[in-house]
């Protein structure tokens, strides 16, 4: 078995856990996602599928596609994190009526865990894993 395949499997596992976690928050815990959370889901959900196929076929091209999706999600998650932290003015919020993009707290650790932080961490680790995998498997 290829040593570098493990990096691809770890990336797939992370994307799958992030996808299932987002679905759990929305469907089981009843937390309606804000607009920015929906956009981040649009980037994360296909990554789990693309990396699953890439890992099964040991296809480097799938990792390239997933990397671009992860970079897009990383940009959105970083913007969302800065918005929640108050470093970006709340007037720049794409959310209209409905769930606030600027107030996204979980009830874990007395509300200390921000949902965008989890997304930012997942996309950051995905980018690092995929970049490392692609660098090590360069032809």
Short mmCIF file of N, CA and C in Angstrom, two decimals:
data_model
loop_
_atom_site.label_atom_id
_atom_site.label_comp_id
_atom_site.label_asym_id
_atom_site.label_seq_id
_atom_site.Cartn_x
_atom_site.Cartn_y
_atom_site.Cartn_z
N UNK A 1 0.84 -1.18 0.00
CA UNK A 1 0.00 0.00 0.00
C UNK A 1 0.89 1.25 0.00
N UNK A 2 0.46 2.24 -0.73
CA UNK A 2 1.20 3.50 -0.84
C UNK A 2 1.12 4.28 0.47
N UNK A 3 2.27 4.72 0.97
CA UNK A 3 2.33 5.48 2.22
C UNK A 3 1.55 6.77 2.13
N UNK A 4 1.56 7.40 0.98
CA UNK A 4 0.92 8.69 0.82
C UNK A 4 -0.60 8.57 0.76
N UNK A 5 -1.08 7.37 0.47
CA UNK A 5 -2.51 7.11 0.44
C UNK A 5 -3.15 7.40 1.79
N UNK A 6 -2.39 7.22 2.86
CA UNK A 6 -2.88 7.49 4.21
C UNK A 6 -3.29 8.95 4.36
N UNK A 7 -2.52 9.87 3.76
CA UNK A 7 -2.88 11.28 3.82
C UNK A 7 -4.23 11.53 3.15
N UNK A 8 -4.44 10.87 2.04
CA UNK A 8 -5.70 11.00 1.31
C UNK A 8 -6.86 10.43 2.14
N UNK A 9 -6.62 9.31 2.79
CA UNK A 9 -7.65 8.70 3.64
C UNK A 9 -7.96 9.57 4.85
N UNK A 10 -6.94 10.18 5.44
CA UNK A 10 -7.17 11.08 6.57
C UNK A 10 -7.99 12.29 6.14
N UNK A 11 -7.69 12.84 4.97
CA UNK A 11 -8.46 13.98 4.45
C UNK A 11 -9.91 13.57 4.21
N UNK A 12 -10.10 12.38 3.63
CA UNK A 12 -11.47 11.89 3.40
C UNK A 12 -12.20 11.70 4.72
N UNK A 13 -11.53 11.12 5.71
CA UNK A 13 -12.15 10.91 7.01
C UNK A 13 -12.54 12.24 7.65
N UNK A 14 -11.67 13.23 7.59
CA UNK A 14 -11.97 14.54 8.15
C UNK A 14 -13.16 15.18 7.45
N UNK A 15 -13.19 15.13 6.12
CA UNK A 15 -14.30 15.71 5.37
C UNK A 15 -15.61 15.00 5.69
N UNK A 16 -15.55 13.69 5.87
CA UNK A 16 -16.74 12.92 6.20
C UNK A 16 -17.24 13.27 7.60
N UNK A 17 -16.34 13.37 8.56
CA UNK A 17 -16.72 13.73 9.92
C UNK A 17 -17.30 15.15 9.95
N UNK A 18 -16.68 16.07 9.22
CA UNK A 18 -17.20 17.45 9.16
C UNK A 18 -18.59 17.48 8.52
N UNK A 19 -18.79 16.71 7.48
CA UNK A 19 -20.09 16.64 6.82
C UNK A 19 -21.15 16.07 7.76
N UNK A 20 -20.81 14.96 8.41
CA UNK A 20 -21.75 14.36 9.35
C UNK A 20 -22.01 15.27 10.55
N UNK A 21 -20.99 15.99 10.99
CA UNK A 21 -21.16 16.94 12.10
C UNK A 21 -22.09 18.07 11.72
N UNK A 22 -21.95 18.60 10.51
CA UNK A 22 -22.84 19.67 10.05
C UNK A 22 -24.27 19.16 9.94
N UNK A 23 -24.43 17.95 9.45
CA UNK A 23 -25.77 17.37 9.35
C UNK A 23 -26.36 17.12 10.74
N UNK A 24 -25.54 16.69 11.69
CA UNK A 24 -26.00 16.47 13.06
C UNK A 24 -26.48 17.78 13.69
N UNK A 25 -25.68 18.85 13.51
CA UNK A 25 -26.07 20.14 14.08
C UNK A 25 -27.41 20.61 13.51
N UNK A 26 -27.60 20.43 12.23
CA UNK A 26 -28.81 20.91 11.60
C UNK A 26 -30.02 20.02 11.82
N UNK A 27 -29.84 18.71 11.66
CA UNK A 27 -30.98 17.81 11.68
C UNK A 27 -31.32 17.28 13.07
N UNK A 28 -30.31 17.00 13.89
CA UNK A 28 -30.57 16.43 15.21
C UNK A 28 -30.71 17.52 16.27
N UNK A 29 -29.76 18.47 16.26
CA UNK A 29 -29.81 19.54 17.26
C UNK A 29 -30.75 20.67 16.85
N UNK A 30 -31.21 20.66 15.62
CA UNK A 30 -32.17 21.67 15.17
C UNK A 30 -31.61 23.06 15.00
N UNK A 31 -30.30 23.17 14.80
CA UNK A 31 -29.67 24.48 14.60
C UNK A 31 -29.75 24.84 13.11
N UNK A 32 -30.54 25.84 12.79
CA UNK A 32 -30.67 26.27 11.41
C UNK A 32 -29.40 26.97 10.99
N UNK A 33 -28.78 26.56 9.87
CA UNK A 33 -27.54 27.20 9.43
C UNK A 33 -27.79 28.60 8.86
N UNK A 34 -26.85 29.48 9.08
CA UNK A 34 -26.92 30.82 8.49
C UNK A 34 -26.47 30.72 7.02
N UNK A 35 -26.52 31.83 6.32
CA UNK A 35 -26.15 31.86 4.90
C UNK A 35 -24.69 31.43 4.71
N UNK A 36 -23.78 31.97 5.52
CA UNK A 36 -22.37 31.61 5.38
C UNK A 36 -22.12 30.13 5.71
N UNK A 37 -22.86 29.60 6.66
CA UNK A 37 -22.73 28.17 6.98
C UNK A 37 -23.20 27.33 5.80
N UNK A 38 -24.27 27.75 5.13
CA UNK A 38 -24.73 27.02 3.95
C UNK A 38 -23.66 27.03 2.87
N UNK A 39 -23.03 28.16 2.64
CA UNK A 39 -21.97 28.24 1.62
C UNK A 39 -20.80 27.33 1.97
N UNK A 40 -20.45 27.27 3.25
CA UNK A 40 -19.35 26.40 3.66
C UNK A 40 -19.74 24.93 3.48
N UNK A 41 -20.99 24.62 3.73
CA UNK A 41 -21.46 23.25 3.49
C UNK A 41 -21.38 22.91 2.00
N UNK A 42 -21.69 23.88 1.16
CA UNK A 42 -21.62 23.66 -0.29
C UNK A 42 -20.21 23.27 -0.71
N UNK A 43 -19.20 23.79 -0.02
CA UNK A 43 -17.81 23.41 -0.31
C UNK A 43 -17.43 22.09 0.34
N UNK A 44 -17.90 21.83 1.58
CA UNK A 44 -17.46 20.65 2.33
C UNK A 44 -18.11 19.36 1.85
N UNK A 45 -19.40 19.36 1.62
CA UNK A 45 -20.09 18.11 1.31
C UNK A 45 -19.51 17.40 0.08
N UNK A 46 -19.24 18.11 -1.03
CA UNK A 46 -18.66 17.40 -2.19
C UNK A 46 -17.25 16.88 -1.93
N UNK A 47 -16.51 17.53 -1.03
CA UNK A 47 -15.16 17.08 -0.73
C UNK A 47 -15.18 15.64 -0.20
N UNK A 48 -16.15 15.34 0.65
CA UNK A 48 -16.25 13.99 1.21
C UNK A 48 -16.47 12.96 0.09
N UNK A 49 -17.29 13.31 -0.88
CA UNK A 49 -17.56 12.39 -1.99
C UNK A 49 -16.34 12.27 -2.90
N UNK A 50 -15.77 13.41 -3.29
CA UNK A 50 -14.62 13.42 -4.21
C UNK A 50 -13.43 12.68 -3.60
N UNK A 51 -13.16 12.93 -2.32
CA UNK A 51 -12.02 12.26 -1.68
C UNK A 51 -12.28 10.77 -1.45
N UNK A 52 -13.54 10.40 -1.22
CA UNK A 52 -13.87 8.98 -1.10
C UNK A 52 -13.56 8.24 -2.39
N UNK A 53 -13.95 8.82 -3.50
CA UNK A 53 -13.67 8.21 -4.80
C UNK A 53 -12.17 8.23 -5.08
N UNK A 54 -11.51 9.37 -4.79
CA UNK A 54 -10.07 9.48 -5.03
C UNK A 54 -9.28 8.48 -4.20
N UNK A 55 -9.68 8.28 -2.95
CA UNK A 55 -8.98 7.32 -2.10
C UNK A 55 -9.22 5.89 -2.58
N UNK A 56 -10.44 5.59 -2.99
CA UNK A 56 -10.75 4.24 -3.48
C UNK A 56 -9.96 3.92 -4.75
N UNK A 57 -9.87 4.89 -5.65
CA UNK A 57 -9.16 4.68 -6.91
C UNK A 57 -7.68 5.04 -6.84
N UNK A 58 -7.26 5.59 -5.69
CA UNK A 58 -5.92 6.12 -5.52
C UNK A 58 -5.60 7.11 -6.66
N UNK A 59 -6.54 8.05 -6.83
CA UNK A 59 -6.50 9.01 -7.93
C UNK A 59 -6.04 10.37 -7.44
N UNK A 60 -4.90 10.79 -7.90
CA UNK A 60 -4.32 12.07 -7.51
C UNK A 60 -5.17 13.24 -8.00
N UNK A 61 -5.80 13.08 -9.16
CA UNK A 61 -6.62 14.16 -9.74
C UNK A 61 -7.77 14.55 -8.81
N UNK A 62 -8.37 13.59 -8.13
CA UNK A 62 -9.45 13.88 -7.19
C UNK A 62 -8.97 14.76 -6.04
N UNK A 63 -7.74 14.56 -5.62
CA UNK A 63 -7.18 15.39 -4.55
C UNK A 63 -7.01 16.84 -5.01
N UNK A 64 -6.71 17.03 -6.29
CA UNK A 64 -6.57 18.39 -6.82
C UNK A 64 -7.93 19.09 -6.80
N UNK A 65 -8.97 18.39 -7.24
CA UNK A 65 -10.32 18.97 -7.20
C UNK A 65 -10.71 19.31 -5.76
N UNK A 66 -10.45 18.39 -4.86
CA UNK A 66 -10.80 18.60 -3.45
C UNK A 66 -10.02 19.76 -2.85
N UNK A 67 -8.77 19.93 -3.26
CA UNK A 67 -7.97 21.03 -2.73
C UNK A 67 -8.60 22.37 -3.09
N UNK A 68 -9.06 22.52 -4.34
CA UNK A 68 -9.68 23.78 -4.75
C UNK A 68 -10.97 24.03 -3.97
N UNK A 69 -11.75 22.99 -3.74
CA UNK A 69 -12.96 23.14 -2.92
C UNK A 69 -12.60 23.53 -1.48
N UNK A 70 -11.56 22.90 -0.95
CA UNK A 70 -11.14 23.20 0.42
C UNK A 70 -10.62 24.63 0.55
N UNK A 71 -9.92 25.11 -0.47
CA UNK A 71 -9.44 26.50 -0.44
C UNK A 71 -10.61 27.49 -0.47
N UNK A 72 -11.61 27.20 -1.28
CA UNK A 72 -12.80 28.05 -1.30
C UNK A 72 -13.51 28.06 0.05
N UNK A 73 -13.66 26.87 0.64
CA UNK A 73 -14.28 26.78 1.96
C UNK A 73 -13.46 27.45 3.03
N UNK A 74 -12.14 27.36 2.91
CA UNK A 74 -11.25 28.01 3.88
C UNK A 74 -11.44 29.53 3.84
N UNK A 75 -11.55 30.09 2.66
CA UNK A 75 -11.76 31.54 2.54
C UNK A 75 -13.07 31.95 3.19
N UNK A 76 -14.13 31.20 2.93
CA UNK A 76 -15.43 31.51 3.54
C UNK A 76 -15.39 31.34 5.06
N UNK A 77 -14.76 30.27 5.53
CA UNK A 77 -14.68 30.03 6.97
C UNK A 77 -13.85 31.10 7.66
N UNK A 78 -12.78 31.56 7.00
CA UNK A 78 -11.96 32.64 7.59
C UNK A 78 -12.78 33.93 7.68
N UNK A 79 -13.52 34.26 6.62
CA UNK A 79 -14.37 35.45 6.64
C UNK A 79 -15.41 35.34 7.74
N UNK A 80 -16.03 34.18 7.87
CA UNK A 80 -17.06 33.96 8.88
C UNK A 80 -16.47 34.07 10.29
N UNK A 81 -15.28 33.52 10.47
CA UNK A 81 -14.61 33.60 11.77
C UNK A 81 -14.30 35.05 12.14
N UNK A 82 -13.79 35.81 11.18
CA UNK A 82 -13.49 37.22 11.43
C UNK A 82 -14.76 38.01 11.72
N UNK A 83 -15.84 37.65 11.07
CA UNK A 83 -17.12 38.32 11.30
C UNK A 83 -17.63 38.05 12.72
N UNK A 84 -17.57 36.79 13.15
CA UNK A 84 -18.02 36.43 14.49
C UNK A 84 -17.12 37.06 15.55
N UNK A 85 -15.82 37.15 15.26
CA UNK A 85 -14.87 37.74 16.21
C UNK A 85 -15.03 39.26 16.32
N UNK A 86 -15.76 39.86 15.37
CA UNK A 86 -15.96 41.30 15.41
C UNK A 86 -14.89 42.09 14.68
N UNK A 87 -14.03 41.42 13.94
CA UNK A 87 -12.97 42.11 13.20
C UNK A 87 -13.46 42.63 11.85
N UNK A 88 -14.61 42.14 11.43
CA UNK A 88 -15.26 42.62 10.21
C UNK A 88 -16.56 43.28 10.64
N UNK A 89 -16.88 44.46 10.12
CA UNK A 89 -18.12 45.13 10.52
C UNK A 89 -19.35 44.27 10.24
N UNK A 90 -20.29 44.31 11.15
CA UNK A 90 -21.51 43.50 11.00
C UNK A 90 -22.36 43.96 9.82
N UNK A 91 -22.09 45.15 9.30
CA UNK A 91 -22.81 45.63 8.12
C UNK A 91 -22.39 44.86 6.87
N UNK A 92 -21.26 44.16 6.92
CA UNK A 92 -20.78 43.36 5.80
C UNK A 92 -21.33 41.93 5.85
N UNK A 93 -22.32 41.70 6.66
CA UNK A 93 -22.91 40.38 6.81
C UNK A 93 -23.84 40.09 5.64
N UNK A 94 -23.66 38.96 4.97
CA UNK A 94 -24.55 38.63 3.85
C UNK A 94 -25.92 38.14 4.29
N UNK A 95 -26.10 37.94 5.59
CA UNK A 95 -27.37 37.41 6.10
C UNK A 95 -28.41 38.53 6.15
N UNK A 96 -29.57 38.23 5.65
CA UNK A 96 -30.69 39.18 5.75
C UNK A 96 -31.53 38.77 6.95
N UNK A 97 -32.77 38.42 6.67
CA UNK A 97 -33.61 37.94 7.75
C UNK A 97 -33.27 36.46 8.00
N UNK A 98 -33.56 36.01 9.17
CA UNK A 98 -33.27 34.62 9.51
C UNK A 98 -32.14 34.53 10.51
N UNK A 99 -31.43 33.43 10.44
CA UNK A 99 -30.35 33.16 11.38
C UNK A 99 -29.19 34.13 11.16
N UNK A 100 -28.66 34.65 12.25
CA UNK A 100 -27.56 35.61 12.18
C UNK A 100 -26.24 34.91 11.86
N UNK A 101 -25.50 35.47 10.91
CA UNK A 101 -24.17 34.95 10.59
C UNK A 101 -23.15 35.37 11.65
N UNK A 102 -23.45 36.43 12.37
CA UNK A 102 -22.50 36.99 13.33
C UNK A 102 -22.60 36.34 14.71
N UNK A 103 -23.62 35.53 14.95
CA UNK A 103 -23.79 34.91 16.26
C UNK A 103 -24.00 33.41 16.06
N UNK A 104 -22.93 32.65 16.05
CA UNK A 104 -22.99 31.21 15.79
C UNK A 104 -22.30 30.46 16.91
N UNK A 105 -22.98 30.26 18.02
CA UNK A 105 -22.38 29.57 19.17
C UNK A 105 -23.00 28.19 19.38
N UNK A 106 -22.18 27.27 19.80
CA UNK A 106 -22.65 25.96 20.24
C UNK A 106 -22.85 26.01 21.75
N UNK A 107 -23.64 25.11 22.27
CA UNK A 107 -23.83 25.05 23.72
C UNK A 107 -22.80 24.15 24.39
N UNK A 108 -21.62 24.05 23.79
CA UNK A 108 -20.53 23.28 24.39
C UNK A 108 -19.60 24.23 25.12
N UNK A 109 -19.10 23.83 26.25
CA UNK A 109 -18.15 24.63 27.03
C UNK A 109 -18.70 26.02 27.29
N UNK A 110 -19.96 26.10 27.72
CA UNK A 110 -20.62 27.36 28.05
C UNK A 110 -20.64 28.35 26.89
N UNK A 111 -20.85 27.86 25.70
CA UNK A 111 -20.94 28.73 24.53
C UNK A 111 -19.61 29.22 24.01
N UNK A 112 -18.51 28.62 24.48
CA UNK A 112 -17.17 29.08 24.09
C UNK A 112 -16.75 28.58 22.71
N UNK A 113 -17.46 27.60 22.16
CA UNK A 113 -17.09 27.04 20.86
C UNK A 113 -17.93 27.73 19.78
N UNK A 114 -17.26 28.34 18.84
CA UNK A 114 -17.93 28.99 17.73
C UNK A 114 -17.99 28.02 16.55
N UNK A 115 -19.12 27.92 15.89
CA UNK A 115 -19.26 27.02 14.75
C UNK A 115 -18.26 27.36 13.64
N UNK A 116 -18.07 28.65 13.31
CA UNK A 116 -17.09 28.96 12.26
C UNK A 116 -15.66 28.52 12.61
N UNK A 117 -15.32 28.46 13.89
CA UNK A 117 -13.99 27.99 14.28
C UNK A 117 -13.82 26.53 13.90
N UNK A 118 -14.86 25.73 14.11
CA UNK A 118 -14.80 24.32 13.73
C UNK A 118 -14.62 24.17 12.23
N UNK A 119 -15.36 24.97 11.48
CA UNK A 119 -15.26 24.93 10.03
C UNK A 119 -13.88 25.38 9.56
N UNK A 120 -13.37 26.45 10.16
CA UNK A 120 -12.04 26.94 9.80
C UNK A 120 -10.97 25.89 10.09
N UNK A 121 -11.08 25.25 11.23
CA UNK A 121 -10.11 24.20 11.57
C UNK A 121 -10.18 23.04 10.59
N UNK A 122 -11.38 22.61 10.24
CA UNK A 122 -11.54 21.49 9.31
C UNK A 122 -10.97 21.83 7.94
N UNK A 123 -11.30 23.00 7.41
CA UNK A 123 -10.80 23.38 6.09
C UNK A 123 -9.28 23.58 6.11
N UNK A 124 -8.74 24.13 7.19
CA UNK A 124 -7.30 24.33 7.29
C UNK A 124 -6.56 23.00 7.27
N UNK A 125 -7.02 22.05 8.06
CA UNK A 125 -6.37 20.73 8.11
C UNK A 125 -6.53 20.02 6.76
N UNK A 126 -7.69 20.16 6.14
CA UNK A 126 -7.89 19.56 4.81
C UNK A 126 -6.89 20.11 3.81
N UNK A 127 -6.74 21.43 3.78
CA UNK A 127 -5.80 22.04 2.84
C UNK A 127 -4.39 21.54 3.10
N UNK A 128 -4.00 21.47 4.36
CA UNK A 128 -2.65 21.00 4.69
C UNK A 128 -2.45 19.54 4.28
N UNK A 129 -3.42 18.68 4.58
CA UNK A 129 -3.30 17.27 4.21
C UNK A 129 -3.24 17.10 2.70
N UNK A 130 -4.12 17.78 1.98
CA UNK A 130 -4.16 17.64 0.52
C UNK A 130 -2.92 18.22 -0.13
N UNK A 131 -2.47 19.37 0.36
CA UNK A 131 -1.25 19.97 -0.20
C UNK A 131 -0.06 19.04 0.03
N UNK A 132 0.04 18.47 1.22
CA UNK A 132 1.15 17.55 1.52
C UNK A 132 1.07 16.31 0.64
N UNK A 133 -0.13 15.76 0.49
CA UNK A 133 -0.32 14.59 -0.37
C UNK A 133 0.09 14.89 -1.81
N UNK A 134 -0.36 16.02 -2.33
CA UNK A 134 -0.05 16.37 -3.72
C UNK A 134 1.44 16.65 -3.92
N UNK A 135 2.06 17.25 -2.93
CA UNK A 135 3.50 17.52 -3.02
C UNK A 135 4.31 16.22 -3.00
N UNK A 136 3.87 15.27 -2.16
CA UNK A 136 4.61 14.00 -2.06
C UNK A 136 4.36 13.08 -3.24
N UNK A 137 3.27 13.28 -3.95
CA UNK A 137 2.96 12.41 -5.09
C UNK A 137 3.19 13.12 -6.42
N UNK A 138 3.89 14.23 -6.39
CA UNK A 138 4.16 14.96 -7.65
C UNK A 138 4.97 14.08 -8.58
N UNK A 139 4.66 14.19 -9.83
CA UNK A 139 5.33 13.32 -10.82
C UNK A 139 6.53 13.98 -11.39
#
